[in-house]
Amino acid sequence: MGVVTFDAEDRWNAFVTLCRKAEHRDDGPLAGVRVAVKDNISTAGIQTTCGSAILKGYVPPYDAHVVTLLREAGAAIVGKTNMDEFGMGTTTESSAYGPTTNPVDVSRVPGGSSGGSAAAIAGGLVDMALGTDTGGSIRCPAAFCGIVGLKPTYGRTSRYGLIAYANSLEGVGPMGRTVGDVSRLFSAIAGHDPRDATSLDRPYDHTPAPEVKGLRIGVPAEFFGKGVDPAVAAEVRAAIETFTELGAEVVECTMPSMQYALAAYYVTCTCEASSNLARFDGVRYGPGADTIRSWHDAYQDHRKEGFGAEVRRRIMLGTFALSAGYYGKYYGKAQAARKNVREDFARLFADVDVVAGPTMPTTAFKLGEKSDPLSMYLADILTVPANLAGVPAISVPCGTVDGLPVGLQLIGPHFGEERIIDAAAAFEEVRA
Amino acid sequence: MVSETEVAHIAILADIGISNEELAEFTGQFNAILEYFDLLDQVEAGERPEAGTTNVFRDDDIVASLPLDDVVKGAAESEDGYIKAPRVVL
């Protein structure tokens, strides 16, 4: 066993918990590599809070499957990164442990919800980090902080030990400074786990091959629609042009289901959250509820004090959308819209190899800028389709607007990680 | 549109405490979000989305679990290996 001394100064509030002495195995592909883990992924013996006061002080008795795999690969887990509470947000401002700032410009947010992981990498504190992506929570902070982030195919990484928010949408994924780092980290964490019924036996053993000659790249018009900053759109268009110069073929296409994707996503994730977060009652973990009072009184007060406004809002929205008389109007329709998104991708991937567009419609927001929940939700429009369909998507830096990073998003068919990683590597090589 | 009374009722159903000061703001935000969700009215329901999918079950085998001490360690109050909960019967 080796020990990594982690004495980095966290100027961005990227971490909730630091492990100053991180033990690691001496063998393995990630031996001695400093890796940060998002704080909604269970780590035995290390506090895991989900960015929430309701889990302050909670120390899991077991490792998430991806953490077991990280340890086996020799990684040194140097800390748990800050995040929007329970993964609900696009800025990392809803954390009970204070906001994380963007190392590129500290007056701005790092994106979210995996903002701590992105800031830790962009700030040079770690080489790689794990994030989770429910509606863009890896790709958004990757884009805002100028790093690389991969949301894998649903089921390609185990969710065992990932504290659930919206379990039909979310998954664990790798983040790093380069496509190569992301590929290495993904090799360590992908694979089958019998403890997760949605886990698939598709390990990843691939070295990026930066080659796009003959690749057909679909560019849906809807990815450049209303709300996308023209300067961001221009950077991404220029990036896509680079692929043409490398011998790829760009195909203009459409994705009509995008019109309903965001509403379908928010109905689905709030419904699932209302169920998943029912377990936080102060009885089994985290600060305790008052056992002298009656159940509902204690439970309600405990959740009022322990959950922040955004989490409470989403639990209530989901409760409402699933209530008698509204299920068909909201949840039923959201699932129909979700099916349309899946079918749109299937249609596109019958003709093209990857789909490309911006990761986010704008560059990083100013801290405090997105005070209205709906305006923040709208920022997820370009990332949620991949989660609804369960397909893989990567964000790779492709330029700047006013000094702030812009992300290029490449989406692939199910199990198309190798393909989008190769395309991202080719782009990175040319732009380096 | 939902009223403040309805939002207060949803909070009770969800076991989420909500203060009177928060109620007006929550109701306003709720209505803005629900108005956006109305977009889904335009979606054709079609066949049930789960059609053609199957459940994945494992055999109900008894396997080793976490040690009891580790399980109760996270609870604020425990006694003799049991976790203490608020009273359910008034």
Short mmCIF file of C-alpha atoms in Angstrom, two decimals, chain A residues 4-5 25-26 57 59 61 65-67 89 95 97-98 106 128 184 206 210 231 239 243 282 290 300 305 317 351 420:
data_model
loop_
_atom_site.label_atom_id
_atom_site.label_comp_id
_atom_site.label_asym_id
_atom_site.label_seq_id
_atom_site.Cartn_x
_atom_site.Cartn_y
_atom_site.Cartn_z
CA VAL A 4 -0.68 10.09 -1.07
CA THR A 5 -0.40 13.22 1.05
CA ARG A 25 -2.80 0.09 -3.82
CA ASP A 26 0.61 0.13 -5.48
CA GLY A 57 -21.94 13.50 9.53
CA VAL A 59 -20.41 7.88 7.27
CA PRO A 61 -20.54 1.46 6.15
CA HIS A 65 -19.34 -0.42 -6.59
CA VAL A 66 -17.50 2.24 -8.61
CA VAL A 67 -15.47 3.15 -5.51
CA GLY A 89 -29.21 21.95 -9.79
CA SER A 95 -25.19 22.84 -1.55
CA TYR A 97 -21.89 23.52 2.41
CA GLY A 98 -21.73 26.75 0.42
CA VAL A 106 -14.34 32.98 -9.31
CA MET A 128 -9.51 13.02 -12.34
CA ARG A 184 -8.60 5.76 -18.34
CA HIS A 206 -10.32 1.05 -25.12
CA PRO A 210 -8.10 10.04 -32.69
CA ALA A 231 -21.46 33.49 -29.63
CA ALA A 239 -15.62 23.18 -33.80
CA PHE A 243 -14.33 17.70 -38.02
CA GLY A 282 -33.79 11.13 10.39
CA ASP A 290 -36.98 13.99 17.55
CA GLN A 300 -42.02 17.00 8.47
CA GLU A 305 -34.76 21.81 8.45
CA LEU A 317 -43.64 18.82 -7.55
CA ASP A 351 -28.08 7.52 -40.52
CA ILE A 420 -17.56 9.52 -29.10
#
